[in-house]
Amino acid sequence: MVPRPCDSSANGPQHPANLARLGLAFAVGIGCFYLSPTMPPAWTAALLGVLAITLGLVKRPRICRPLAALCAGVLYAQAHTALQLANPFPDALARTPITIEGRIASLPSELDLGRRFLFAVEQASADGQPLPFTGLVRISWYEDAPRLRAGERWRLPVRLKPRHGFANPGGFDFERWLFAQGIKATGSVRRGAGAERLDAGPGPYPLTRARQNLNDHLAAVLGEARALPLVQALVTGDQSGFEPSDWDAMTRTGTSHLVAISGLNLGLIAAVAFFLIRWLWSRRPRLTLALAAPRAAAVGAFLAALAYAALAGFSVSTQRALIMAAVVFAVLFWERTPRHWHALILALIAVLVVDPRAVLAYGFWLSFAAVAVLLFNLGQRLPSRDLWTRWGRAQWAVALGLLPLLLLQFGRASAIAPLVNLVAEPLFTLLLFPLVLATALLSLVPGLSLPLILTAHLLDWCLTALAWIAAFPWAAFAPPLGPLWVWPFAFLGAALLLAPRGLPGRWLGLPLLLPLALVRPPAPGPGEVWFTLLDVGQGLSTVVRTQAGTLVYDAGPSFPSGFSTGAVVVAPFLAAQGIGQVDMLVLSHADRDHAGGAAGLMDRLPVRRVRSGESAALTRPGAKQCRAGDGWDWSGVHFEFLHPPVPQAGVKALTGNDASCVLRIATGSRAILLTGDIATGIESRLVEQYGTGLAADVLVAGHHGSSTSTGAALLDAVNPRLVLFAAGYANPFGFPSTVVAERLAARAVPTLNTAVTGAIELRFGADGAISGPWTWRERSGRIWTHRANQSPAD
């Protein structure tokens, strides 16, 4: 038998199976590009172009054309990224007063103290001189913020800084999120500097203005109803109104996808439109002669889906669902029968062609992976006659198939999601979603808002039920972040368990998944100290690990909005290290930038003991005062408080910065000194009392590098080999100060600043060896990672 040539009609590039392979290779190329730690040099684009063309012209072997598609994907992502990075906001202008003109490019979201929105900068200036900067920025307007409308043109006095966020192991990559949204800088409106509205019209954002008008109408009807954010999310796709507690409850119950307009929602709209239009069209013989009813229904249903996707803001999940719907309706219109996998890959390619940065969105992976899991698990089985059996199998497949992906992306997953979604998905999709949409549209008619109000009460009960379920400790689990090798085995294990029953070796799926739960990260040995100074912005948090226990010194700041670094930085870091409790929490003093995150941390992890220099001001049950001379030993590591002193009769107790707990940690001949926010006056007292007993290899500079701390006397006594600053990038205080920097430079003491490096890690061995320092921005940096040479001051 003579084999067919590889470019024949059955196997050529135009064949659907081959087109799917080429499209998948193109998508893989885009994903590979974003794994690069830095932007490749320009000459690589020319090389990739030559490779893509050369391999594309080669007919054999068959791998050549997929390789060409992969090179094309890398090239396309590189070109798109180069355009985005071509005009960055300069570090030199961070927090410099500037003026920008442009339009509000998003739905303004309400904050406790103001409003936040995206702003499309058309021109910028400083001191009357034009600046070469345009693009999308994220603006917060605090205090006296006027009512803002999408599309309005404004002249705003602002302070901006480049795309920058916390950088810590196990933490959320805010810079990745900003980059994926196309945001170049973030900042706030300067108070009292005279903002001016230049144009009240919607400009190029009429759809966004229409969505805002509908959101405002819903808010006017429902008032302070707890379900208002859920109604807005289901009708317009705006999720900004949810409280952190709502997100936490939905995450722990695995129901976050219910508030994201996705395939089920859009498919329901399209299906209703299809059958309604087909029924109406078939009742008019003249219309059916012009165009068959199924074809007319396919066109109408797609337009209905398109309208709803536009109302939802064209999120990634909505784009995927819309493209899938387009494929289905195209099949109905032209009477074709492509495979489901081909339709999914077509949707994948279309989303990435529109914006290759979509691959950076967590929802992108979850959206496509969920559909792929269902196709893989259910598409190869005979259909069951029992609807609940099919539905239950689908929930099991999605929960198991997405488990490794959820743990890899978020560090935790819901244990109760399959059971909850067994009821919640049909309830939301088939009853609540149509009810919300219908009553929301009905409420636009004057006098017909009662049905929407009653629906909101029903949603309120549902949210209360989810919060009750989420409160169970076993509702979610967060295993430690294992080594890289466990993840390929985990994905393979999930695939085997979801494979058809006749496949040999399916049982191997379970042991392949076990390393996710059983393999733990490495831990310190006897006499070892693993020290991590976390990046919490303008605040302080340090984690000290030994074989016998874990100490957290300060928990970083919290904010009136409810954001807490203890919850979003410290707790995820500890969970990623496999740490289930904090043995000692030291809150140096009661200032919010040191103790504010404690509540968020303690809500997520048990804390055995709490010590503070201002224990009475913390209002924390069980918190005790740290006193000079108190100490303890953990597996050969000695911890000792050096300050504040034991109170004496007639002597006023210290408060504020000078009450900070000073802690010295020693193992063998090595030591670390943590001084909180004490000023030079207290430093001098410590030098008089302890002298060279303060000696330490690593010193965390007092008060974030303020000129009032880290004085010459302390440096002479400590004689550090390394000084670390815990400061926020472009902070308004100018920390670390020039005075302290020059003082350290004169002594040739190297320094590191979390504002520039992210989290800083060192390891002290029992034999006196010091490993590190390692900085998180250097270890985990990607193309979107902000790399500043120094922390700019105000």
XYZ file of N, CA and C in Angstrom, residues 25-37 70 73-74 77 359 365 782-783:
63
model
N -0.318 24.348 18.505
C 1.108 24.682 18.541
C 1.304 26.193 18.623
N 0.474 26.955 17.919
C 0.534 28.415 17.979
C 0.270 28.901 19.406
N -0.741 28.307 20.053
C -1.061 28.690 21.438
C 0.065 28.317 22.390
N 0.674 27.149 22.182
C 1.799 26.742 23.032
C 2.957 27.721 22.883
N 3.193 28.199 21.660
C 4.254 29.177 21.433
C 4.016 30.457 22.218
N 2.766 30.914 22.248
C 2.446 32.119 23.029
C 2.696 31.872 24.511
N 2.264 30.702 25.013
C 2.494 30.392 26.413
C 3.967 30.295 26.759
N 4.764 29.698 25.861
C 6.209 29.571 26.104
C 6.881 30.940 26.182
N 6.431 31.875 25.370
C 7.042 33.204 25.393
C 6.908 33.850 26.764
N 5.735 33.709 27.381
C 5.512 34.378 28.660
C 6.186 33.664 29.828
N 6.854 32.544 29.574
C 7.673 31.914 30.602
C 9.062 32.523 30.677
N 9.399 33.353 29.703
C 10.730 33.955 29.668
C 10.902 34.916 30.840
N 12.080 34.896 31.507
C 12.284 35.804 32.643
C 12.432 37.263 32.235
N 4.442 27.028 16.192
C 4.942 27.375 17.522
C 5.826 28.618 17.451
N 3.718 31.604 17.060
C 3.094 32.010 18.311
C 4.038 32.820 19.192
N 5.292 32.361 19.291
C 6.281 33.102 20.072
C 6.499 34.482 19.463
N 3.460 36.834 20.130
C 3.438 37.322 21.509
C 4.549 38.337 21.750
N -3.429 34.669 28.023
C -2.834 33.459 28.586
C -2.343 33.697 30.016
N -7.151 29.937 31.929
C -6.800 28.532 32.119
C -7.977 27.741 32.682
N 9.556 37.672 35.663
C 9.097 37.389 34.300
C 9.112 38.694 33.505
N 8.648 38.625 32.295
C 8.678 39.783 31.404
C 7.966 40.977 32.022
